[in-house]
Structure formats: C-alpha cells, structure tokens
Amino acid sequence: MDTLLWVFGALVFVVAILASIGLHELGHMIPAKAFGGKVTQYFIGFGPTVWSTRRGETEYGVKAIPLGGYVKIVGMLPPGAADLADEVTVDAAGNTVTKVRKSNTGLFTQLISDARAAEWELVGPEDSDRLFYKMTWWKKVVVMAGGPTVNILIAFFVFWAIFATYGNAAEARPDSGRPVLAEVSDCVIPYEEQRLECTDSDPVSPAAEAGLEPGDVITSFNGVAVTSWDQLRELIRANADGEAVIGYERDGVALTGTTSTTVELRPESEEDRTLREVGFLGVTPTTHLESGGPLYTVQQMDEMAVETVKAMANLPGKVWGVAKAIVGVQERDQDSPVSIVGGSRFSGEIVSSDELEVTEKVVFFGSLVAGFNFFIGMFNFIPLLPLDGGHIASALWEAVRRGFARLFGRPDPGYVDAAKLLPVAYVVASCLLVLSAVLIVGDIVVPVSIS
C-alpha cells in the first residue's frame, strides 16, 4: 500500500507540473493570438510527438519528454539586413515574398542565417502583418512575460489558500501569555550538528535535570515572574552557566525545579543566524502559525523572491556539488536543488508518510507545487535567451532605442534583431541542459529525502 501511495504521490506531482507548463504556454499563446499573431504549434514536452490535433491554424499536442513545453509564434526573427535576403519578389497578389539564405561564412553567422531560414520557411505572404517581430514593443513584452507570470500567479493563489486556511509553516510564532512547553530536550546537542537523536556522549539538558515536561507552564525564572516566551528566552540566554530556579505549573499545581543553564552557541534570532555563546536550558514553547490573506501572501512572496534570486546566483555551485556527490567525492547537501524527478520523490514520500495527517500532506504538496512554479516563473525572467526574459529584454531595448531616436530626431533604428543573440542563446541552452541532466541523474543516484 505504501508503494502504491508513493507512486500515486509522484505521479500527481508530475501531472501538476505538466499542467503548470501547459498554463505557462497558454500565457504566451493567448495574448499572442489576441494581438493578431500566428501560433502554429502548442506542445507540452519535447522530442517525438505522442499525440496531436489541429484546431484552426494551431496544432495542439503532447511530446514524449515531459521536461518543458513551447508555443511556435510565427516571425520571432526578422529576415535581417538586405544582404541576408537571397531573393525578394512580389507574388501575383502583390505580396512581398522574402527568401533567406540557408548558409553563410563563419560558425555563428551560419547558425544565425540557418535559424532565419528555418523561421522564414513557415512564413507566407498572408502572414506579413502577423509576424511577432513586427508587434509593438509592449505587446512583445506582454506575450513573453505571460508565461512566467502565469507560474507566479499559480504560486500566489496556492500560497494564499495555504496561508489563509492552514497558516505559514515557515512562520511559527510562540503562543502569547506565559510560555507553555511543547518540547523538553533530553540532552544538549551542539547547534552545528543539526541532529535530533541523543548519543551517550551528549550531556543531559538542564531542563531535563530540572524535571520539566511538555505541557508545563513556566511562571518564573530566578524569582522573576515570566509573562511571555520572549522574556523567558532573554532571561535564559543572559543566565550563562548560572544557577536557575524555575517556577512552573503542572496540571494546576505550582512546582519548582532547580538546575544550572549551560553555555552553548545559538543563533542571535530567527532573522540573525549569527552564532553567539548564550545560556541554554533546552525547552521549546507551543507555537501557532502566522496566517493572512492576499497582502500577507504578497509580502511573503517578496521575501521568497529575494531568496530565489540568491538561490539562482548560487545554482551553478550547488549543481557542481551534486555532480561531485554523483561520483562519490562528497555527500549530497540536503539543501541542494532538485529536478522534477526529485520533486516527484518528495511528493511520493509526503503522500505515503504515516507521520503526517491528511491536511499536512495536502499543505506540503501544495507548497511543493507552488515553490516549483515560483522558481520556474522567476527563472524565466532572467534576461538571457532562450529564456522568456531574453525576449523581454530585446523588446525593452527596442523601445529605448526607438524612443531615443524620436527624442533626438534621428531615423528610426527599426526592430531589434534577436537573431544576433542566438549564439548566446545556444550557450545558455547548453548550460541549462547540462544543469538539468546533472540534477536528474543526482535525483536518481544520490536523492535528497525529506524524511
């Protein structure tokens, strides 16, 4: 049964991500068609076609490799300068017909000219007014930003639903009033080791020595009346390794425990993770999850955006760490990035877990899907081709260039030729392919587990 649940959870995650990819591509296709553009293909996946059907001028389908998707918008690349055109003629209806050379001298120029030729093989005379490159700059921005924006909106609505009904698991706050103990440590474990199980060499915690138990209500510390967890925390930290007389209530009965706090390295606060030597008792209070509506969700996603940008900056180094783990040079970090394969493993573990309630499973799964969507959306805004952000950057540069020309009375510089950036696009695409392959292999060979 656990195996079936694991498989079910993994498949549900894959389907959710494929649905997100489909919605991402709709975010491109719908505005492109609304602005008069011609969309000839809408596919989920890459590689050989598994299924397709044609509706009007657009072919819709699914391909064999479920690692992305695409829409084909006609006229993404301009034909280029006049010297790149092999032949420009006029047909019987008076339409201009452009043929582009399929080869050129030099590696990069040949790549560019071949890409133009492949693009313009799909362009007919009737498409002259429907070409993407001829759209005004703001329409190009809307079309290309539509996809990643959809991913971010998916993340927003999923997070909103979770934060409004369940709460934000990343923001657990101590309950107000006198602190009630949720956990009492059996031993003192150094913070850097980040383990849960005690060993024979670990000293008994001061809280355990004092006889404290979960459910106890702390009323005083060294004669000072305690009214909140923050107050108790500061009293403990300031006590260093001094004697501690703790007043508490258990089942309505007032009791007293005596011990000595110990000095340990602990973070300054939730925001400041700098380790400092402070007094340590070994207790954790009962908490509640912060909750909120759309404005709260926006605030949380703003913080997530900062962390995502940092994660993207560190991505190459993190993937290199995964590569070293694959060949056995080092252990894989638990906070290393994962592919859709790793995400499906997480989902399978969540659904098949016996330690989580159904509500917790739904929340964890929703957070996982929302997190993937948020990262996909943010990543696609990177201003490099072939990512959507590269096309957005080209459109914005076109607007700036033409704006300056009008401002200073200069001739219109024309459309930005995105084809000239294709060498960059090929390099970026190759790097992304390598990164993806490393993560997929890593998620199979040295997977990260949430258990």
Coordinates of C-alpha atoms in Angstrom, one line a residue:
M1 CA 0.0 0.0 0.0
D2 CA 2.8 2.4 0.9
T3 CA 4.4 1.7 -2.5
L4 CA 1.2 2.5 -4.3
L5 CA 0.7 5.7 -2.3
W6 CA 4.3 6.7 -3.2
V7 CA 3.8 6.1 -6.9
F8 CA 0.4 8.0 -6.7
G9 CA 2.0 10.9 -5.0
A10 CA 4.9 11.1 -7.5
L11 CA 2.5 10.9 -10.5
V12 CA 0.3 13.6 -9.1
F13 CA 3.2 15.9 -8.7
V14 CA 4.4 15.2 -12.3
V15 CA 0.8 15.9 -13.6
A16 CA 0.7 19.1 -11.5
I17 CA 4.0 20.3 -13.0
L18 CA 2.9 19.4 -16.6
A19 CA -0.4 21.3 -16.0
S20 CA 1.7 24.3 -14.9
I21 CA 3.8 24.0 -18.0
G22 CA 0.6 23.9 -20.1
L23 CA -0.7 27.0 -18.4
H24 CA 2.7 28.7 -18.8
E25 CA 2.5 28.2 -22.6
L26 CA -1.1 29.4 -22.6
G27 CA 0.2 32.6 -21.0
H28 CA 2.2 33.1 -24.2
M29 CA -0.3 31.8 -26.7
I30 CA -3.5 33.7 -25.6
P31 CA -2.0 37.2 -25.8
A32 CA -0.1 36.4 -29.0
K33 CA -3.3 35.4 -30.7
A34 CA -5.2 38.3 -29.1
F35 CA -2.6 40.7 -30.7
G36 CA -3.1 39.1 -34.1
G37 CA 0.0 36.9 -34.0
K38 CA 0.0 33.5 -35.7
V39 CA 0.6 30.5 -33.4
T40 CA 1.1 27.3 -35.4
Q41 CA 2.0 24.9 -32.5
Y42 CA 1.2 24.4 -28.8
F43 CA 3.0 21.4 -27.3
I44 CA 3.7 20.1 -23.8
G45 CA 7.0 18.2 -23.7
F46 CA 9.9 17.8 -26.2
G47 CA 11.0 15.1 -28.5
P48 CA 8.8 12.7 -30.5
T49 CA 5.1 13.6 -30.7
V50 CA 2.9 11.3 -28.7
W51 CA -0.4 12.9 -29.7
S52 CA -1.6 15.9 -31.5
T53 CA -4.7 17.5 -33.1
R54 CA -5.2 20.6 -35.2
R55 CA -7.7 23.3 -34.3
G56 CA -7.8 26.0 -36.9
E57 CA -4.2 27.1 -37.7
T58 CA -2.7 25.7 -34.4
E59 CA -1.6 22.2 -33.8
Y60 CA -2.0 21.1 -30.1
G61 CA -0.2 18.1 -28.7
V62 CA 2.0 16.2 -26.2
K63 CA 5.5 15.1 -26.8
A64 CA 7.4 12.2 -25.2
I65 CA 9.9 14.0 -22.8
P66 CA 7.9 15.9 -20.1
L67 CA 10.6 18.5 -19.3
G68 CA 9.0 21.6 -20.7
G69 CA 6.8 22.9 -23.5
Y70 CA 6.6 25.5 -26.2
V71 CA 4.4 27.5 -28.5
K72 CA 5.5 28.4 -32.0
I73 CA 4.8 32.0 -32.8
V74 CA 5.5 32.8 -36.4
G75 CA 8.0 35.6 -37.2
M76 CA 10.1 35.6 -34.0
L77 CA 13.1 36.5 -36.0
P78 CA 13.2 39.3 -38.6
P79 CA 14.6 38.5 -42.1
G80 CA 17.7 40.6 -41.3
A81 CA 19.6 43.1 -43.4
A82 CA 19.0 43.3 -47.2
D83 CA 22.3 41.4 -47.8
L84 CA 20.9 38.3 -46.0
A85 CA 18.0 38.0 -48.3
D86 CA 18.6 35.6 -51.1
E87 CA 15.6 36.8 -53.0
V88 CA 12.8 39.3 -52.5
T89 CA 10.0 39.1 -55.0
V90 CA 6.3 40.0 -55.4
D91 CA 3.7 37.3 -55.9
A92 CA 0.6 37.5 -58.1
A93 CA -1.4 39.1 -55.3
G94 CA 1.2 41.9 -54.9
N95 CA 2.6 40.5 -51.6
T96 CA 6.3 40.7 -50.9
V97 CA 8.0 37.3 -50.7
T98 CA 11.3 37.0 -48.9
K99 CA 13.7 34.1 -49.1
V100 CA 16.7 33.9 -46.8
R101 CA 20.0 32.2 -47.4
K102 CA 20.4 28.9 -45.5
S103 CA 24.2 29.2 -45.2
N104 CA 26.8 31.8 -44.5
T105 CA 30.5 32.0 -43.7
G106 CA 31.6 31.6 -40.1
L107 CA 30.2 29.3 -37.4
F108 CA 28.0 31.9 -35.6
T109 CA 26.8 33.7 -38.8
Q110 CA 25.9 30.3 -40.2
L111 CA 23.9 29.5 -37.1
I112 CA 22.1 32.8 -37.4
S113 CA 21.4 32.5 -41.1
D114 CA 20.2 28.9 -40.8
A115 CA 17.8 29.9 -37.9
R116 CA 16.4 32.8 -40.1
A117 CA 15.9 30.4 -43.0
A118 CA 14.1 27.9 -40.8
E119 CA 11.9 30.6 -39.4
W120 CA 11.0 32.1 -42.7
E121 CA 10.2 28.8 -44.3
L122 CA 7.0 29.0 -42.2
V123 CA 6.1 32.5 -43.2
G124 CA 3.7 33.0 -46.1
P125 CA 2.8 36.2 -47.9
E126 CA -0.5 36.3 -46.0
D127 CA 1.4 36.5 -42.7
S128 CA 3.1 39.8 -43.3
D129 CA 1.0 41.7 -40.8
R130 CA 1.0 38.9 -38.2
L131 CA 4.7 38.4 -37.5
F132 CA 5.9 38.6 -33.9
Y133 CA 8.9 40.8 -34.6
K134 CA 6.6 43.5 -36.1
M135 CA 4.5 43.8 -32.9
T136 CA 4.9 46.9 -30.9
W137 CA 7.4 46.5 -28.1
W138 CA 4.8 46.4 -25.3
K139 CA 2.9 43.7 -27.0
K140 CA 6.1 41.6 -27.2
V141 CA 6.6 42.2 -23.5
V142 CA 3.1 41.1 -22.7
V143 CA 3.4 37.9 -24.8
M144 CA 6.7 36.8 -23.5
A145 CA 6.0 37.8 -19.8
G146 CA 2.7 36.0 -20.0
G147 CA 4.2 32.6 -19.4
P148 CA 6.3 33.2 -16.3
T149 CA 3.7 35.5 -14.9
V150 CA 1.2 32.6 -15.0
N151 CA 3.6 30.4 -13.0
I152 CA 4.0 33.2 -10.4
L153 CA 0.2 33.6 -10.2
I154 CA -0.2 29.8 -9.7
A155 CA 2.2 30.1 -6.8
F156 CA 0.4 33.1 -5.4
F157 CA -3.0 31.5 -5.4
V158 CA -1.8 28.2 -3.9
F159 CA 0.2 30.0 -1.2
W160 CA -2.7 32.3 -0.5
A161 CA -5.0 29.3 0.0
I162 CA -2.5 27.7 2.4
F163 CA -1.7 30.8 4.4
A164 CA -5.4 31.8 4.8
T165 CA -6.6 28.3 5.9
Y166 CA -3.7 26.5 7.4
G167 CA -1.0 29.1 8.1
N168 CA 2.5 29.7 7.1
A169 CA 4.7 26.8 8.3
A170 CA 7.8 29.0 7.9
E171 CA 6.4 31.5 10.4
A172 CA 5.7 29.6 13.6
R173 CA 5.3 32.1 16.4
P174 CA 5.3 31.4 20.2
D175 CA 1.9 31.5 21.7
S176 CA 1.1 34.7 23.7
G177 CA 1.0 34.7 27.5
R178 CA 3.0 32.6 29.9
P179 CA 5.0 30.0 27.9
V180 CA 3.7 26.5 27.7
L181 CA 6.4 23.9 26.9
A182 CA 5.9 21.9 23.7
E183 CA 9.2 20.0 23.9
V184 CA 11.9 19.4 26.5
S185 CA 15.3 18.3 25.3
D186 CA 16.7 15.1 26.8
C187 CA 20.3 16.2 26.1
V188 CA 22.4 19.1 24.8
I189 CA 23.2 18.8 21.1
P190 CA 25.6 21.3 19.5
Y191 CA 23.7 23.6 17.1
E192 CA 26.1 23.0 14.3
E193 CA 25.4 19.2 14.2
Q194 CA 21.7 19.6 13.4
R195 CA 20.7 16.2 14.6
L196 CA 17.7 15.0 16.7
E197 CA 18.9 11.9 18.3
C198 CA 20.9 12.0 21.6
T199 CA 24.1 10.0 21.9
D200 CA 25.8 8.6 25.0
S201 CA 28.3 11.4 25.0
D202 CA 25.7 14.1 25.0
P203 CA 25.2 15.8 28.4
V204 CA 21.7 15.8 30.0
S205 CA 19.9 19.0 29.3
P206 CA 19.4 21.5 32.1
A207 CA 15.6 21.4 31.5
A208 CA 15.6 17.6 32.0
E209 CA 17.6 17.9 35.1
A210 CA 15.1 20.4 36.5
G211 CA 12.3 17.8 35.9
L212 CA 10.4 19.9 33.3
E213 CA 8.0 18.1 30.9
P214 CA 5.9 19.1 27.9
G215 CA 2.7 20.9 28.9
D216 CA 4.4 22.7 31.9
V217 CA 3.6 26.4 32.2
I218 CA 6.6 28.5 33.2
T219 CA 5.7 31.1 35.8
S220 CA 9.1 32.4 37.0
F221 CA 12.8 32.2 36.4
N222 CA 15.2 33.0 39.3
G223 CA 12.5 34.9 41.1
V224 CA 11.4 37.0 38.1
A225 CA 7.7 36.5 37.1
V226 CA 7.5 35.2 33.5
T227 CA 4.8 36.5 31.2
S228 CA 6.0 35.6 27.7
W229 CA 8.3 33.4 25.8
D230 CA 10.5 36.3 24.6
Q231 CA 11.0 37.4 28.2
L232 CA 11.9 33.8 29.3
R233 CA 14.3 33.4 26.3
E234 CA 16.2 36.5 27.2
L235 CA 16.4 35.5 30.9
I236 CA 17.8 32.1 29.9
R237 CA 20.3 33.5 27.5
A238 CA 21.6 36.1 29.9
N239 CA 22.0 33.5 32.7
A240 CA 25.0 31.9 31.0
D241 CA 26.1 28.9 33.2
G242 CA 24.5 30.2 36.4
E243 CA 22.0 28.6 38.7
A244 CA 18.4 28.6 37.5
V245 CA 15.4 28.3 39.8
I246 CA 12.3 27.7 37.6
G247 CA 8.8 28.1 38.8
Y248 CA 6.1 26.2 36.8
E249 CA 2.6 24.8 36.9
R250 CA 1.7 21.2 36.0
D251 CA -2.0 20.3 36.0
G252 CA -2.7 23.4 38.0
V253 CA -0.2 22.6 40.7
A254 CA 2.7 25.1 41.4
L255 CA 6.1 23.4 41.3
T256 CA 9.8 24.5 41.4
G257 CA 12.8 23.0 39.6
T258 CA 16.4 23.8 40.1
T259 CA 19.3 23.4 37.7
S260 CA 22.1 25.3 36.1
T261 CA 21.9 26.6 32.5
T262 CA 24.9 25.8 30.2
V263 CA 26.6 28.0 27.7
E264 CA 26.0 27.0 24.1
L265 CA 26.5 28.5 20.6
R266 CA 23.0 29.5 19.4
P267 CA 21.6 31.9 16.7
E268 CA 21.1 35.5 17.8
S269 CA 17.5 35.4 16.4
E270 CA 15.4 34.0 13.6
E271 CA 16.5 36.9 11.4
D272 CA 20.1 37.0 12.5
R273 CA 21.6 33.5 12.3
T274 CA 25.0 34.6 13.8
L275 CA 26.0 32.1 16.5
R276 CA 26.8 33.5 20.0
E277 CA 27.6 32.0 23.3
V278 CA 24.5 32.2 25.5
G279 CA 22.7 30.4 28.3
F280 CA 20.9 27.3 27.2
L281 CA 18.1 25.4 29.0
G282 CA 16.6 23.1 26.4
V283 CA 12.9 23.9 26.1
T284 CA 10.6 24.8 23.2
P285 CA 7.3 26.7 23.6
T286 CA 4.0 25.9 22.0
T287 CA 3.6 27.9 18.8
H288 CA 1.0 28.9 16.2
L289 CA 1.4 29.5 12.5
E290 CA 1.1 33.0 11.1
S291 CA -1.8 33.4 8.7
G292 CA -3.1 36.1 6.3
G293 CA -4.7 37.0 3.1
P294 CA -3.5 38.3 -0.3
L295 CA -1.4 41.2 1.1
Y296 CA 0.3 38.8 3.6
T297 CA 0.9 36.4 0.7
V298 CA 2.5 39.2 -1.4
Q299 CA 4.8 40.1 1.5
Q300 CA 5.9 36.5 1.9
M301 CA 6.4 36.1 -1.8
D302 CA 8.5 39.3 -1.8
E303 CA 10.8 37.6 0.7
M304 CA 10.8 34.4 -1.3
A305 CA 11.8 36.4 -4.4
V306 CA 14.9 37.7 -2.6
E307 CA 15.8 34.2 -1.5
T308 CA 15.1 32.8 -5.0
V309 CA 17.5 35.3 -6.6
K310 CA 20.2 34.3 -4.2
A311 CA 19.4 30.6 -5.0
M312 CA 19.7 31.3 -8.7
A313 CA 23.1 33.1 -8.2
N314 CA 24.3 30.0 -6.3
L315 CA 22.8 27.5 -8.6
P316 CA 26.0 26.6 -10.6
G317 CA 28.0 25.9 -7.4
K318 CA 25.1 23.9 -5.9
V319 CA 24.8 21.8 -9.1
W320 CA 28.6 21.2 -9.1
G321 CA 28.2 19.9 -5.5
V322 CA 25.5 17.5 -6.8
A323 CA 27.9 16.4 -9.6
K324 CA 30.6 15.6 -7.0
A325 CA 28.1 13.7 -5.0
I326 CA 27.2 11.6 -8.0
V327 CA 30.8 10.4 -8.4
G328 CA 31.2 9.9 -4.7
V329 CA 33.6 12.7 -3.9
Q330 CA 31.3 14.1 -1.2
E331 CA 27.9 13.7 0.4
R332 CA 25.0 15.5 -1.3
D333 CA 23.8 18.5 0.6
Q334 CA 20.2 18.3 1.9
D335 CA 19.5 21.8 0.7
S336 CA 20.8 21.2 -2.8
P337 CA 18.5 21.9 -5.8
V338 CA 16.3 19.2 -7.3
S339 CA 14.8 18.5 -10.6
I340 CA 11.2 17.4 -11.4
V341 CA 12.5 13.9 -10.6
G342 CA 13.5 15.0 -7.1
G343 CA 10.2 16.8 -6.7
S344 CA 8.2 13.7 -7.6
R345 CA 10.2 11.7 -5.0
F346 CA 9.4 14.3 -2.3
S347 CA 5.7 14.1 -3.3
G348 CA 5.7 10.4 -3.1
E349 CA 7.3 10.4 0.3
I350 CA 4.8 13.0 1.5
V351 CA 1.7 11.1 0.3
S352 CA 3.0 7.7 1.6
S353 CA 4.1 9.1 5.0
D354 CA 2.5 7.6 8.1
E355 CA 3.6 10.5 10.3
L356 CA 1.6 13.3 8.6
E357 CA -2.1 14.0 8.8
V358 CA -4.0 14.3 5.5
T359 CA -4.2 18.1 5.9
E360 CA -0.4 18.3 6.4
K361 CA 0.1 16.2 3.3
V362 CA -2.1 18.5 1.2
V363 CA -0.3 21.6 2.6
F364 CA 3.1 20.1 2.0
F365 CA 2.2 19.0 -1.5
G366 CA 0.6 22.4 -2.3
S367 CA 3.7 24.2 -1.0
L368 CA 6.0 22.0 -3.1
V369 CA 4.0 22.7 -6.3
A370 CA 3.8 26.4 -5.6
G371 CA 7.5 26.5 -4.8
F372 CA 8.4 24.9 -8.2
N373 CA 6.1 27.3 -10.0
F374 CA 7.5 30.3 -8.3
F375 CA 11.1 29.3 -9.1
I376 CA 10.1 28.5 -12.8
G377 CA 8.5 31.9 -13.1
M378 CA 11.4 33.8 -11.6
F379 CA 14.0 31.8 -13.5
N380 CA 12.3 32.5 -16.9
F381 CA 12.6 36.3 -16.2
I382 CA 16.4 36.1 -16.4
P383 CA 17.2 38.4 -19.3
L384 CA 19.1 35.8 -21.4
L385 CA 17.9 34.0 -24.5
P386 CA 16.4 31.4 -24.9
L387 CA 14.6 32.3 -21.7
D388 CA 11.5 34.5 -21.8
G389 CA 13.4 37.3 -20.1
G390 CA 15.8 37.4 -23.1
H391 CA 12.9 38.3 -25.4
I392 CA 11.6 40.8 -22.9
A393 CA 15.0 42.5 -22.7
S394 CA 15.1 42.7 -26.5
A395 CA 11.7 44.3 -26.7
L396 CA 12.6 46.8 -23.9
W397 CA 15.8 47.7 -25.7
E398 CA 13.9 48.2 -28.9
A399 CA 11.6 50.6 -27.1
V400 CA 14.5 52.5 -25.6
R401 CA 16.4 52.7 -28.9
R402 CA 13.4 53.9 -30.8
G403 CA 12.5 56.4 -28.0
F404 CA 15.9 58.0 -28.1
A405 CA 15.7 58.2 -31.9
R406 CA 12.4 60.1 -31.8
L407 CA 13.7 62.3 -28.9
F408 CA 16.8 63.4 -30.9
G409 CA 15.1 63.5 -34.3
R410 CA 17.2 60.6 -35.7
P411 CA 16.0 58.0 -38.2
D412 CA 14.0 55.0 -36.8
P413 CA 16.6 52.3 -36.0
G414 CA 14.0 49.6 -36.7
Y415 CA 13.3 46.3 -35.0
V416 CA 15.8 44.7 -32.6
D417 CA 17.3 41.7 -34.3
A418 CA 17.1 38.9 -31.7
A419 CA 18.8 36.6 -34.1
K420 CA 22.1 38.2 -33.4
L421 CA 21.9 36.9 -29.8
L422 CA 21.4 33.3 -30.9
P423 CA 25.0 32.3 -30.2
V424 CA 24.3 33.4 -26.6
A425 CA 21.1 31.5 -26.6
Y426 CA 22.8 28.3 -27.7
V427 CA 25.4 28.6 -25.0
V428 CA 22.8 29.3 -22.3
A429 CA 20.6 26.4 -23.6
S430 CA 23.6 24.1 -23.5
C431 CA 24.4 25.1 -19.9
L432 CA 20.7 24.6 -18.9
L433 CA 20.7 21.2 -20.5
V434 CA 23.8 20.2 -18.6
L435 CA 22.5 21.5 -15.3
S436 CA 19.2 19.7 -15.8
A437 CA 20.9 16.4 -16.7
V438 CA 23.1 16.6 -13.6
L439 CA 20.2 17.2 -11.3
I440 CA 18.1 14.5 -12.8
V441 CA 21.0 12.0 -12.5
G442 CA 21.6 13.2 -9.0
D443 CA 18.0 12.7 -8.0
I444 CA 18.2 9.1 -9.2
V445 CA 21.6 8.2 -7.9
V446 CA 22.0 10.3 -4.7
P447 CA 18.5 11.5 -4.0
V448 CA 17.6 14.0 -1.3
S449 CA 15.0 12.8 1.2
I450 CA 12.6 14.8 3.3
S451 CA 12.2 12.1 5.8

